[in-house]
Amino acid sequence: MWRILAAFALIGSASAQDYPSRPVHIVVPYTPGTGADILARLVGAKLSERWKTAVITDNRPGATGNIGAELVAKSPPDGYAVLFAATSFAVNPALTRTPYDPQKSFAPVALVATSSLAVLVNPEVPARSLREFIALAKAQPGKLHYGSPGSGGVQHLAMELIKLDAGIDIVHVPYKGLGGALSDTVAGHVQATVSALQSAAPHVQSGRLRMLAVLSAGRAAAFPGVPTLREQGLPDLEIDTWYAAFVPAGTPAAVIQRLNAGINDSLNDSSVRTILEKQGMTPTGGDPARLEQLLKKELARWARVVNASGIKAD
């Protein structure tokens, strides 16, 4: 028996050393043009140059990312199917029964990038900071409304987390996408919304929306005058949209290391960094342990929010 096991170990070691010897598929469980898709295509092109092997972006949207994630979870653990997931990967298990376990079914590879979110209000709202908005909401419980691109999305959950930690009662109004939530906040039909910086920027710059806070750890370079949640009395809150790479559980450590090194090198390329920064993304990188810690924290956080708020997915 030990000879058989030793033989398999040698085969696995050889395959890891030869990796990649055939095309690698980056599975994006969302539609083309989304943050994860942009990252997969940029990073994939650099990996292809580095490895002299085809790296193919394979969009498998549906079920808020669960279809593509399940496909990778059930793929052979050899590094030829890589999942590029976003924040919804950590949110979905709190909202529904997923056909995989985000921790047991996958091995982390790298945190690829983050994108900042912001709290925005209609300029007619008498609040020029998040502190003032919280005070306004406490004075009028259940009277203010905020829009989101849909129930169970990161924008919805981010505002629910703020509500939970700040102890305020404002009413959620779900839309069929970010455009509706932003346009109705501009029109004053709802008083507030949460949006990615790059989507909100034109409305803020034109004065049609007021930005009260950025949800990331530090201030945004594009809006240096807008304070963070931490600076406004919510020290435990830091909310980013994040994008990360995973492979099926059981993938050899040498393969994971080769993927991790390739992704990190790609993110250090000046052309990639320039494109991502124009998209409002911050290249991140780091070792697999960094992503493992983030995922653990995010799973616990969003489970707490969903359980406390009774949120249901669309």
Backbone as numpy.savetxt, mean C-alpha at the origin, in Angstrom:
# Nx Ny Nz CAx CAy CAz Cx Cy Cz
16.65 -42.76 3.49 15.83 -41.55 3.49 16.69 -40.28 3.49
17.77 -40.30 4.35 18.60 -39.10 4.42 19.28 -38.80 3.09
19.59 -39.90 2.29 20.21 -39.68 0.98 19.23 -38.96 0.04
17.96 -39.34 0.14 16.94 -38.70 -0.70 16.81 -37.23 -0.33
16.74 -36.94 0.99 16.62 -35.56 1.45 17.84 -34.75 1.03
19.02 -35.36 1.15 20.25 -34.66 0.75 20.23 -34.34 -0.74
19.72 -35.28 -1.52 19.66 -35.06 -2.97 18.74 -33.90 -3.30
17.57 -33.84 -2.63 16.65 -32.73 -2.86 17.28 -31.41 -2.45
18.04 -31.42 -1.34 18.70 -30.20 -0.89 19.69 -29.70 -1.92
20.45 -30.64 -2.52 21.42 -30.27 -3.54 20.74 -29.70 -4.77
19.62 -30.33 -5.16 18.86 -29.83 -6.32 18.38 -28.41 -6.06
17.82 -28.19 -4.84 17.32 -26.87 -4.49 18.43 -25.84 -4.48
19.61 -26.23 -3.95 20.75 -25.30 -3.91 21.20 -24.94 -5.32
21.26 -25.94 -6.21 21.67 -25.69 -7.59 20.69 -24.77 -8.30
19.39 -25.00 -8.09 18.39 -24.18 -8.76 18.46 -22.75 -8.26
18.77 -22.56 -6.97 18.90 -21.22 -6.41 20.10 -20.49 -7.02
21.21 -21.24 -7.21 22.41 -20.64 -7.79 22.18 -20.23 -9.24
21.35 -20.99 -9.96 21.09 -20.71 -11.37 19.99 -19.66 -11.56
19.32 -19.28 -10.50 18.17 -18.38 -10.60 18.60 -16.99 -11.05
17.84 -16.38 -12.02 16.74 -16.98 -12.78 17.26 -17.55 -14.10
16.77 -18.71 -14.46 17.17 -19.37 -15.70 16.05 -19.37 -16.73
14.93 -18.77 -16.38 13.79 -18.64 -17.30 12.99 -17.41 -16.89
11.98 -16.99 -17.67 11.25 -15.76 -17.36 10.62 -15.76 -15.95
10.72 -14.61 -15.32 10.11 -14.38 -14.00 8.82 -13.59 -14.22
7.75 -14.02 -13.57 6.46 -13.32 -13.68 6.20 -12.53 -12.41
6.04 -11.22 -12.55 5.61 -10.38 -11.43 4.10 -10.25 -11.54
3.41 -10.86 -10.60 1.94 -10.84 -10.62 1.45 -9.61 -9.86
0.71 -8.76 -10.56 0.11 -7.57 -9.96 -1.38 -7.84 -9.82
-1.91 -7.92 -8.59 -3.31 -8.29 -8.41 -4.28 -7.13 -8.58
-3.87 -6.12 -9.35 -4.69 -4.92 -9.59 -4.62 -4.58 -11.07
-5.39 -3.59 -11.49 -5.46 -3.21 -12.89 -4.21 -2.44 -13.32
-3.93 -2.39 -14.64 -2.82 -1.59 -15.13 -2.97 -0.11 -14.74
-1.84 0.54 -14.48 -1.86 1.96 -14.13 -1.91 2.23 -12.64
-2.16 1.21 -11.82 -2.15 1.39 -10.38 -0.70 1.48 -9.88
-0.54 1.89 -8.61 0.80 2.05 -8.07 1.63 0.78 -8.16
1.04 -0.35 -7.79 1.78 -1.62 -7.83 2.17 -1.98 -9.26
1.30 -1.67 -10.21 1.59 -1.96 -11.62 2.73 -1.10 -12.13
2.72 0.18 -11.80 3.81 1.08 -12.20 5.14 0.58 -11.66
5.15 0.20 -10.39 6.36 -0.30 -9.76 6.84 -1.60 -10.40
5.91 -2.51 -10.65 6.28 -3.80 -11.23 6.94 -3.61 -12.59
6.41 -2.72 -13.40 6.96 -2.51 -14.73 8.33 -1.81 -14.68
8.47 -0.83 -13.80 9.75 -0.14 -13.67 10.83 -1.07 -13.12
10.52 -1.71 -11.99 11.49 -2.60 -11.35 11.75 -3.82 -12.24
10.69 -4.34 -12.84 10.84 -5.51 -13.71 11.79 -5.25 -14.87
11.71 -4.05 -15.46 12.60 -3.71 -16.57 14.06 -3.69 -16.12
14.30 -3.16 -14.91 15.67 -3.11 -14.39 16.17 -4.51 -14.03
15.30 -5.35 -13.48 15.70 -6.73 -13.17 16.04 -7.49 -14.45
15.26 -7.26 -15.50 15.50 -7.92 -16.78 16.87 -7.53 -17.34
17.21 -6.23 -17.23 18.53 -5.76 -17.67 19.63 -6.43 -16.85
19.42 -6.52 -15.57 20.44 -7.05 -14.65 20.66 -8.54 -14.87
19.56 -9.27 -15.05 19.64 -10.73 -15.12 19.74 -11.28 -16.54
19.51 -10.40 -17.54 19.49 -10.85 -18.94 18.43 -11.94 -19.14
17.33 -11.77 -18.44 16.21 -12.71 -18.49 14.91 -11.92 -18.54
13.91 -12.41 -19.24 12.62 -11.71 -19.31 11.96 -11.65 -17.94
11.46 -10.47 -17.58 10.67 -10.29 -16.37 9.34 -9.71 -16.82
8.28 -10.47 -16.64 6.98 -10.15 -17.23 6.00 -9.69 -16.15
5.36 -8.55 -16.39 4.30 -8.08 -15.49 2.99 -8.73 -15.90
2.36 -9.40 -14.97 1.15 -10.17 -15.22 0.03 -9.63 -14.34
-0.87 -8.83 -14.92 -1.99 -8.26 -14.15 -3.08 -9.30 -13.95
-3.43 -9.56 -12.70 -4.50 -10.48 -12.36 -5.44 -9.82 -11.34
-6.20 -8.79 -11.80 -7.05 -8.05 -10.86 -8.29 -8.83 -10.46
-8.92 -8.36 -9.40 -10.18 -8.94 -8.94 -10.18 -9.24 -7.47
-11.35 -9.11 -6.85 -11.55 -9.44 -5.43 -10.57 -8.66 -4.55
-10.38 -7.37 -4.87 -9.49 -6.48 -4.10 -8.10 -7.06 -3.94
-7.62 -7.72 -4.97 -6.28 -8.27 -4.96 -6.17 -9.73 -4.59
-7.27 -10.34 -4.16 -7.20 -11.72 -3.68 -6.95 -12.74 -4.80
-7.42 -12.45 -6.02 -7.25 -13.42 -7.12 -5.77 -13.57 -7.46
-5.08 -12.47 -7.65 -3.67 -12.54 -7.96 -2.83 -13.08 -6.82
-3.19 -12.70 -5.59 -2.45 -13.19 -4.43 -2.60 -14.70 -4.28
-3.79 -15.21 -4.50 -4.01 -16.66 -4.41 -3.19 -17.39 -5.48
-3.13 -16.82 -6.68 -2.36 -17.43 -7.76 -0.89 -17.61 -7.35
-0.31 -16.58 -6.75 1.09 -16.66 -6.33 1.24 -17.61 -5.15
0.32 -17.56 -4.20 0.39 -18.43 -3.03 0.43 -19.90 -3.43
-0.26 -20.25 -4.54 -0.34 -21.64 -4.98 0.69 -21.99 -6.05
1.58 -21.04 -6.38 2.62 -21.29 -7.37 3.78 -22.04 -6.73
4.58 -22.72 -7.54 5.77 -23.39 -6.99 6.69 -22.39 -6.28
7.25 -22.75 -5.14 8.11 -21.83 -4.38 9.53 -21.78 -4.95
9.64 -21.22 -6.16 10.94 -21.22 -6.83 11.38 -19.83 -7.27
10.58 -18.80 -6.96 10.97 -17.43 -7.30 10.54 -16.97 -8.67
9.83 -17.82 -9.42 9.42 -17.42 -10.76 8.03 -16.79 -10.79
7.35 -16.77 -9.65 6.09 -16.03 -9.49 6.27 -15.12 -8.28
6.27 -13.81 -8.53 6.50 -12.81 -7.48 5.25 -11.93 -7.40
4.75 -11.73 -6.19 3.58 -10.89 -5.99 4.01 -9.47 -5.64
3.48 -8.49 -6.38 3.64 -7.08 -6.01 2.31 -6.60 -5.46
2.20 -6.54 -4.14 0.94 -6.21 -3.48 0.99 -4.81 -2.87
-0.18 -4.31 -2.51 -0.29 -3.00 -1.86 -0.95 -3.17 -0.49
-1.29 -2.06 0.13 -1.83 -2.06 1.49 -3.03 -2.99 1.65
-3.82 -3.13 0.60 -5.01 -3.99 0.68 -4.66 -5.42 1.05
-3.43 -5.84 0.80 -2.98 -7.19 1.15 -3.09 -7.42 2.66
-2.87 -6.36 3.45 -2.98 -6.47 4.91 -4.38 -6.14 5.42
-5.18 -5.50 4.57 -6.54 -5.12 4.97 -7.53 -6.25 4.72
-7.38 -6.94 3.58 -8.36 -7.95 3.17 -8.66 -9.01 4.22
-7.67 -9.55 4.94 -7.98 -10.58 5.93 -8.90 -10.12 7.04
-8.93 -8.80 7.29 -9.83 -8.28 8.32 -11.26 -8.11 7.79
-11.38 -8.03 6.46 -12.68 -7.77 5.85 -13.39 -9.03 5.37
-12.62 -10.05 5.00 -13.24 -11.23 4.41 -12.33 -12.44 4.61
-12.84 -13.61 4.34 -12.04 -14.82 4.42 -11.20 -14.93 3.14
-9.91 -14.81 3.26 -9.04 -14.85 2.09 -8.61 -16.29 1.80
-8.36 -16.62 0.53 -7.97 -17.99 0.16 -6.47 -18.27 0.42
-5.87 -17.51 1.30 -4.47 -17.66 1.65 -4.26 -16.99 3.01
-3.16 -17.29 3.65 -2.76 -16.61 4.88 -1.62 -15.67 4.52
-1.78 -14.36 4.73 -0.75 -13.42 4.27 0.62 -13.64 4.89
0.68 -14.30 6.05 1.97 -14.57 6.68 2.47 -15.99 6.40
1.57 -16.97 6.49 2.00 -18.36 6.32 2.14 -18.79 4.87
1.38 -18.16 3.97 1.40 -18.57 2.56 2.49 -17.89 1.75
3.12 -16.86 2.33 4.10 -16.07 1.58 5.37 -15.86 2.40
6.44 -15.57 1.68 7.69 -15.13 2.29 7.94 -13.69 1.82
8.27 -12.78 2.73 8.52 -11.40 2.33 9.82 -11.27 1.57
9.84 -10.37 0.58 11.05 -10.12 -0.20 11.57 -8.70 0.07
10.73 -7.69 -0.18 11.17 -6.30 0.03 9.98 -5.36 0.06
10.08 -4.34 0.90 9.18 -3.20 0.84 9.69 -2.33 -0.30
8.87 -2.12 -1.31 9.35 -1.48 -2.54 9.21 0.04 -2.48
8.03 0.53 -2.09 7.81 1.98 -2.07 6.61 2.31 -1.18
6.51 3.58 -0.83 5.35 4.08 -0.10 4.81 5.31 -0.81
3.58 5.65 -0.50 2.94 6.83 -1.07 2.13 7.51 0.02
2.29 8.80 0.16 1.65 9.54 1.25 0.17 9.80 0.98
-0.58 9.82 2.06 -1.99 10.20 2.05 -2.15 11.53 2.79
-3.29 12.18 2.56 -3.56 13.46 3.23 -5.03 13.56 3.58
-5.33 14.31 4.64 -6.70 14.66 5.01 -7.02 16.01 4.38
-8.13 16.09 3.65 -8.50 17.30 2.94 -9.93 17.70 3.28
-10.19 19.00 3.25 -11.54 19.50 3.50 -11.91 20.54 2.46
-13.20 20.76 2.32 -13.69 21.86 1.51 -13.28 23.18 2.19
-12.87 24.18 1.42 -12.40 25.44 2.02 -13.44 26.15 2.90
-14.72 25.82 2.72 -15.75 26.45 3.54 -15.81 25.86 4.95
-15.17 24.73 5.17 -15.15 24.14 6.51 -14.29 25.03 7.41
-14.81 25.45 8.56 -14.08 26.37 9.44 -13.01 25.66 10.27
-12.05 25.06 9.57 -10.94 24.38 10.24 -9.71 24.51 9.36
-8.63 25.02 9.95 -7.41 25.21 9.19 -6.31 24.24 9.62
-6.65 23.33 10.51 -5.73 22.28 10.94 -6.55 21.07 11.33
-5.90 19.93 11.44 -6.63 18.73 11.85 -7.14 18.88 13.28
-6.37 19.53 14.14 -6.83 19.77 15.50 -8.15 20.52 15.51
-8.25 21.56 14.66 -9.49 22.34 14.59 -10.63 21.50 14.01
-10.30 20.64 13.05 -11.33 19.78 12.47 -11.84 18.78 13.51
-10.95 18.22 14.29 -11.35 17.30 15.35 -12.24 18.02 16.37
-11.86 19.24 16.74 -12.67 20.02 17.68 -14.06 20.30 17.09
-14.11 20.60 15.80 -15.38 20.86 15.12 -16.25 19.61 15.12
-15.65 18.46 14.83 -16.39 17.19 14.81 -16.90 16.82 16.19
-16.12 17.10 17.22 -16.56 16.80 18.59 -17.72 17.70 19.01
-17.73 18.92 18.48 -18.82 19.85 18.81 -20.09 19.52 18.04
-19.95 18.78 16.92 -21.12 18.44 16.09 -21.10 16.95 15.75
-21.22 16.09 16.73 -21.13 14.64 16.44 -22.17 14.17 15.44
-21.72 13.44 14.40 -22.62 12.89 13.40 -23.10 13.90 12.37
-22.62 15.14 12.42 -23.10 16.17 11.49 -22.19 16.32 10.27
-20.92 15.98 10.41 -19.97 16.12 9.29 -19.89 14.81 8.51
-19.59 14.93 7.22 -19.49 13.75 6.34 -18.15 13.75 5.62
-17.64 12.54 5.36 -16.42 12.43 4.55 -16.64 11.37 3.47
-16.01 11.60 2.31 -16.14 10.67 1.20 -14.90 9.82 1.05
-15.08 8.62 0.49 -13.95 7.74 0.18 -14.23 7.04 -1.14
-13.20 6.46 -1.77 -13.41 5.75 -3.04 -14.18 4.45 -2.90
-14.54 4.05 -1.68 -15.31 2.83 -1.49 -15.05 2.21 -0.14
-16.00 1.44 0.35 -15.87 0.81 1.66 -14.75 -0.23 1.66
-13.94 -0.17 2.70 -12.87 -1.14 2.86 -11.56 -0.76 2.22
-11.52 0.36 1.49 -10.28 0.82 0.89 -9.40 1.51 1.92
-8.15 1.76 1.56 -7.22 2.35 2.53 -7.64 3.75 2.93
-8.25 4.52 2.01 -8.70 5.87 2.37 -9.80 5.81 3.42
-10.74 4.89 3.23 -11.82 4.70 4.20 -11.26 4.29 5.55
-10.38 3.30 5.54 -9.83 2.79 6.80 -8.94 3.81 7.50
-8.22 4.62 6.72 -7.38 5.65 7.32 -8.21 6.65 8.11
-9.32 7.10 7.53 -10.18 8.04 8.25 -10.84 7.38 9.45
-11.21 6.11 9.32 -11.80 5.41 10.45 -10.79 5.25 11.59
-9.52 5.08 11.24 -8.49 4.98 12.27 -8.32 6.33 12.97
-8.35 7.41 12.22 -8.29 8.75 12.82 -9.49 8.96 13.73
-10.68 8.58 13.26 -11.89 8.71 14.09 -11.74 7.94 15.40
-11.23 6.74 15.29 -11.08 5.86 16.45 -10.12 6.46 17.47
-8.97 6.92 16.99 -7.96 7.44 17.91 -8.29 8.84 18.42
-9.00 9.63 17.62 -9.35 10.99 18.03 -10.69 11.04 18.79
-11.46 9.95 18.71 -12.74 9.91 19.41 -13.79 10.83 18.81
-13.90 10.85 17.47 -14.87 11.70 16.81 -15.87 10.86 16.02
-17.01 11.47 15.70 -18.09 10.81 14.97 -18.39 11.61 13.72
-17.86 11.17 12.58 -18.22 11.75 11.29 -18.68 10.62 10.38
-19.56 10.94 9.46 -20.28 9.92 8.69 -19.56 9.61 7.37
-19.41 8.32 7.10 -18.75 7.88 5.88 -19.73 7.85 4.71
-19.28 8.39 3.55 -20.06 8.35 2.31 -19.18 7.68 1.25
-19.46 6.42 0.90 -18.63 5.72 -0.10 -19.00 6.12 -1.53
-17.99 6.23 -2.37 -18.19 6.53 -3.79 -17.67 5.37 -4.63
-17.87 5.46 -5.93 -17.41 4.41 -6.85 -16.03 4.74 -7.40
-15.21 5.37 -6.61 -13.87 5.73 -7.05 -13.44 7.04 -6.42
-12.14 7.34 -6.55 -11.59 8.53 -5.91 -12.12 9.81 -6.54
-12.38 9.79 -7.85 -12.84 10.99 -8.53 -14.11 11.55 -7.91
-15.06 10.67 -7.62 -16.33 11.11 -7.03 -16.14 11.68 -5.64
-15.29 11.04 -4.85 -15.05 11.53 -3.48 -14.39 12.90 -3.51
-13.40 13.09 -4.40 -12.73 14.38 -4.49 -13.66 15.47 -5.02
-14.41 15.16 -6.09 -15.27 16.19 -6.69 -16.39 16.61 -5.76
-16.93 15.68 -4.98 -18.00 16.04 -4.05 -17.46 16.78 -2.83
-16.20 16.56 -2.49 -15.59 17.37 -1.42 -15.34 18.78 -1.93
-14.88 18.91 -3.18 -14.71 20.24 -3.79 -16.05 20.97 -3.85
-17.12 20.25 -4.19 -18.45 20.87 -4.31 -19.10 21.14 -2.96
-18.57 20.56 -1.90 -19.14 20.79 -0.58 -20.26 19.83 -0.20
-20.49 18.78 -1.02 -21.52 17.81 -0.68 -21.09 16.95 0.51
-19.79 16.71 0.63 -19.20 16.14 1.85 -18.11 17.11 2.29
-17.81 17.09 3.57 -16.89 18.09 4.09 -15.41 17.69 3.99
-15.13 16.38 3.93 -13.73 15.94 4.00 -13.52 14.67 3.19
-12.25 14.37 2.96 -11.87 13.12 2.32 -10.41 12.83 2.63
-9.98 11.61 2.32 -8.56 11.23 2.40 -8.15 10.84 0.99
-6.98 11.32 0.56 -6.53 11.05 -0.81 -5.02 10.94 -0.84
-4.52 10.26 -1.87 -3.09 10.28 -2.15 -2.68 11.69 -2.52
-1.47 12.09 -2.15 -1.02 13.46 -2.40 -1.08 13.81 -3.88
-0.62 12.89 -4.74 -0.55 13.22 -6.16 -1.93 13.45 -6.77
-2.95 12.80 -6.23 -4.32 12.99 -6.73 -4.93 14.29 -6.21
-4.58 14.66 -4.99 -5.17 15.85 -4.36 -4.45 17.13 -4.74
-3.18 17.02 -5.15 -2.34 18.20 -5.36 -2.98 19.29 -6.24
-3.54 18.96 -7.42 -4.12 20.03 -8.25 -5.24 20.79 -7.56
-6.06 20.09 -6.78 -7.17 20.74 -6.08 -6.67 21.63 -4.96
-5.60 21.21 -4.29 -5.03 22.02 -3.21 -4.35 23.26 -3.79
-3.60 23.07 -4.86 -2.88 24.19 -5.47 -3.82 25.24 -6.06
-5.01 24.80 -6.50 -6.00 25.74 -7.05 -6.87 26.36 -5.98
-6.74 25.92 -4.73 -7.54 26.46 -3.64 -8.90 25.83 -3.50
-9.18 24.79 -4.27 -10.51 24.15 -4.19 -10.61 23.18 -3.01
-9.47 22.76 -2.47 -9.44 21.93 -1.27 -8.36 22.46 -0.33
-8.54 22.23 0.97 -7.54 22.60 1.96 -6.96 21.33 2.57
-5.64 21.23 2.59 -4.98 20.07 3.16 -4.70 20.33 4.64
-5.24 19.47 5.51 -5.11 19.66 6.95 -3.94 18.88 7.55
-3.60 17.75 6.96 -2.53 16.91 7.52 -2.06 15.91 6.49
-0.78 15.58 6.55 -0.27 14.43 5.81 -0.17 13.28 6.81
-0.39 12.06 6.32 -0.51 10.91 7.22 0.80 10.12 7.35
1.85 10.56 6.64 3.13 9.87 6.71 3.93 10.32 7.93
5.10 9.69 8.12 5.92 10.00 9.30 6.49 11.41 9.26
6.83 11.88 8.07 7.40 13.21 7.92 6.59 14.06 6.97
6.84 15.35 6.98 6.13 16.25 6.07 6.48 15.94 4.61
5.54 16.24 3.73 5.75 15.97 2.31 6.53 17.11 1.68
7.51 16.77 0.83 8.33 17.79 0.18 7.47 18.74 -0.66
6.40 18.23 -1.24 5.54 19.06 -2.08 4.67 20.03 -1.27
4.44 19.69 0.01 3.60 20.54 0.87 4.28 20.69 2.24
5.42 21.36 2.28 6.20 21.43 3.52 5.49 22.16 4.66
4.49 22.97 4.33 3.77 23.71 5.37 2.66 22.92 6.04
2.40 21.71 5.56 1.31 20.90 6.11 1.87 19.92 7.14
1.44 19.99 8.40 2.00 19.12 9.45 1.47 17.69 9.38
2.19 16.81 10.05 1.80 15.41 10.13 0.76 15.20 11.22
0.20 13.99 11.27 -0.72 13.64 12.35 -0.02 13.71 13.70
1.21 13.21 13.74 1.98 13.21 14.98 2.14 14.63 15.52
2.38 15.57 14.62 2.56 16.97 15.04 1.26 17.60 15.53
0.14 16.96 15.23 -1.15 17.53 15.59 -1.88 16.74 16.68
-1.10 16.04 17.49 -1.69 15.41 18.67 -2.09 13.96 18.52
-1.73 13.32 17.39 -2.03 11.90 17.21 -0.69 11.17 17.03
0.08 11.02 18.11 1.45 10.52 18.01 1.59 9.07 17.56
0.52 8.29 17.70 0.62 6.87 17.34 0.17 6.58 15.92
-0.17 7.64 15.17 -0.70 7.43 13.83 0.32 7.79 12.76
0.56 6.84 11.89 1.39 7.03 10.71 0.81 6.08 9.66
0.24 6.64 8.59 -0.48 5.83 7.62 0.04 6.13 6.22
0.64 5.15 5.59 1.09 5.27 4.21 0.43 4.18 3.38
0.24 4.47 2.09 -0.02 3.40 1.15 1.34 2.78 0.84
1.45 1.45 0.95 2.74 0.81 0.71 2.61 -0.27 -0.35
3.74 -0.56 -0.97 3.81 -1.56 -2.04 4.98 -2.49 -1.73
4.76 -3.79 -1.86 5.78 -4.74 -1.43 5.78 -6.00 -2.29
6.93 -6.69 -2.28 7.12 -7.92 -3.06 7.14 -9.13 -2.13
6.40 -10.17 -2.53 6.33 -11.42 -1.79 6.51 -12.58 -2.77
6.94 -13.73 -2.24 7.01 -14.98 -3.01 6.31 -16.07 -2.19
5.99 -17.19 -2.80 5.34 -18.27 -2.05 6.22 -18.74 -0.89
5.58 -19.12 0.21 6.31 -19.69 1.34 7.09 -20.92 0.89
8.28 -21.09 1.43 9.12 -22.21 1.05 10.12 -21.90 -0.04
10.07 -20.69 -0.59 11.05 -20.29 -1.61 12.44 -20.27 -0.97
13.44 -20.85 -1.63 14.79 -20.88 -1.05 15.30 -19.50 -0.65
15.99 -19.44 0.48 16.51 -18.16 0.98 17.44 -17.50 -0.02
18.22 -18.30 -0.76 19.15 -17.74 -1.75 18.40 -17.03 -2.87
17.25 -17.57 -3.25 16.43 -16.94 -4.30 15.84 -15.64 -3.77
15.33 -15.66 -2.55 14.77 -14.46 -1.94 15.84 -13.37 -1.86
17.05 -13.76 -1.47 18.14 -12.79 -1.36 18.49 -12.20 -2.72
18.46 -13.02 -3.76 18.78 -12.53 -5.11 17.70 -11.56 -5.57
16.45 -11.89 -5.31 15.36 -10.98 -5.64 15.46 -9.68 -4.86
15.72 -9.80 -3.56 15.83 -8.62 -2.71 16.94 -7.69 -3.20
18.11 -8.28 -3.50 19.23 -7.47 -3.98 18.89 -6.78 -5.30
18.21 -7.51 -6.19 17.84 -6.94 -7.48 16.86 -5.79 -7.34
15.87 -5.94 -6.46 14.89 -4.88 -6.23 15.56 -3.66 -5.62
16.41 -3.88 -4.62 17.10 -2.75 -3.99 17.98 -2.00 -4.98
18.70 -2.73 -5.81 19.53 -2.08 -6.81 18.68 -1.29 -7.80
17.55 -1.84 -8.19 16.65 -1.15 -9.12 16.14 0.16 -8.52
15.81 0.12 -7.23 15.28 1.32 -6.56 16.36 2.39 -6.39
17.62 2.00 -6.43 18.71 2.96 -6.31 19.07 3.61 -7.64
18.46 3.12 -8.72 18.71 3.70 -10.04 18.07 5.09 -10.10
18.83 6.08 -10.52 18.34 7.46 -10.51 17.12 7.67 -11.40
17.08 6.97 -12.54 15.93 7.13 -13.45 14.66 6.58 -12.81
14.78 5.45 -12.11 13.61 4.88 -11.43 13.14 5.80 -10.31
14.07 6.33 -9.53 13.71 7.22 -8.43 13.01 8.48 -8.95
13.49 9.02 -10.06 12.87 10.23 -10.62 11.43 9.96 -11.05
11.22 8.84 -11.73 9.87 8.51 -12.19 8.94 8.30 -11.00
9.40 7.56 -9.99 8.56 7.29 -8.82 8.22 8.56 -8.06
9.19 9.44 -7.91 8.93 10.69 -7.19 7.91 11.55 -7.92
7.93 11.51 -9.26 6.92 12.24 -10.03 5.53 11.63 -9.84
5.50 10.34 -9.51 4.24 9.65 -9.26 3.80 9.80 -7.80
4.58 10.54 -7.00 4.24 10.73 -5.60 4.62 9.56 -4.72
5.54 8.70 -5.20 5.98 7.54 -4.43 7.39 7.74 -3.91
7.66 7.15 -2.76 8.99 7.19 -2.17 9.63 5.81 -2.27
10.69 5.63 -3.05 11.37 4.32 -3.10 11.87 3.95 -1.71
11.70 2.68 -1.33 11.99 2.30 0.05 13.09 1.25 0.12
12.79 0.02 -0.24 13.79 -1.04 -0.19 14.02 -1.55 1.23
15.16 -2.20 1.41 15.47 -2.80 2.71 15.44 -4.31 2.64
15.73 -4.96 3.77 15.78 -6.43 3.79 14.39 -7.03 4.04
14.23 -8.34 3.86 12.92 -8.97 4.05 12.36 -8.79 5.47
13.24 -8.69 6.47 12.78 -8.53 7.85 12.00 -7.23 8.03
12.40 -6.20 7.31 11.69 -4.92 7.40 10.25 -5.07 6.93
10.05 -5.77 5.82 8.70 -6.01 5.31 7.93 -6.92 6.25
8.58 -7.94 6.78 7.91 -8.86 7.71 7.36 -8.11 8.92
8.13 -7.20 9.48 7.69 -6.41 10.63 6.53 -5.48 10.26
6.62 -4.87 9.08 5.54 -3.98 8.63 4.24 -4.75 8.46
4.31 -5.91 7.82 3.10 -6.70 7.58 2.44 -7.10 8.90
3.22 -7.54 9.85 2.69 -7.93 11.15 1.96 -6.76 11.82
2.59 -5.60 11.78 1.99 -4.39 12.37 0.71 -4.00 11.65
0.73 -4.05 10.31 -0.43 -3.63 9.52 -1.62 -4.59 9.70
-1.36 -5.88 9.74 -2.45 -6.84 9.95 -3.16 -6.57 11.27
-2.40 -6.31 12.33 -2.99 -6.04 13.64 -3.75 -4.72 13.64
-3.16 -3.70 13.00 -3.78 -2.38 12.98 -5.13 -2.40 12.28
-5.18 -2.97 11.06 -6.42 -2.91 10.30 -7.48 -3.85 10.86
-7.07 -4.94 11.49 -8.04 -5.79 12.18 -8.71 -5.02 13.31
-7.92 -4.23 14.03 -8.48 -3.42 15.12 -9.48 -2.41 14.59
-9.14 -1.74 13.49 -10.02 -0.72 12.92 -11.32 -1.34 12.41
-11.20 -2.45 11.68 -12.39 -3.10 11.12 -13.30 -3.63 12.22
-12.71 -4.25 13.24 -13.52 -4.78 14.34 -14.22 -3.67 15.12
-13.50 -2.55 15.34 -14.09 -1.47 16.12 -15.16 -0.70 15.34
-14.99 -0.66 14.01 -15.90 0.16 13.19 -17.00 -0.64 12.52
-16.87 -1.97 12.51 -17.87 -2.79 11.84 -17.89 -2.61 10.34
-16.73 -2.31 9.76 -16.64 -2.03 8.31 -16.89 -3.32 7.52
-17.61 -3.16 6.42 -17.82 -4.25 5.48 -17.26 -3.87 4.13
-16.64 -4.79 3.44 -16.11 -4.50 2.10 -17.25 -4.32 1.11
-16.99 -3.53 0.04 -18.00 -3.39 -1.03 -18.21 -4.70 -1.75
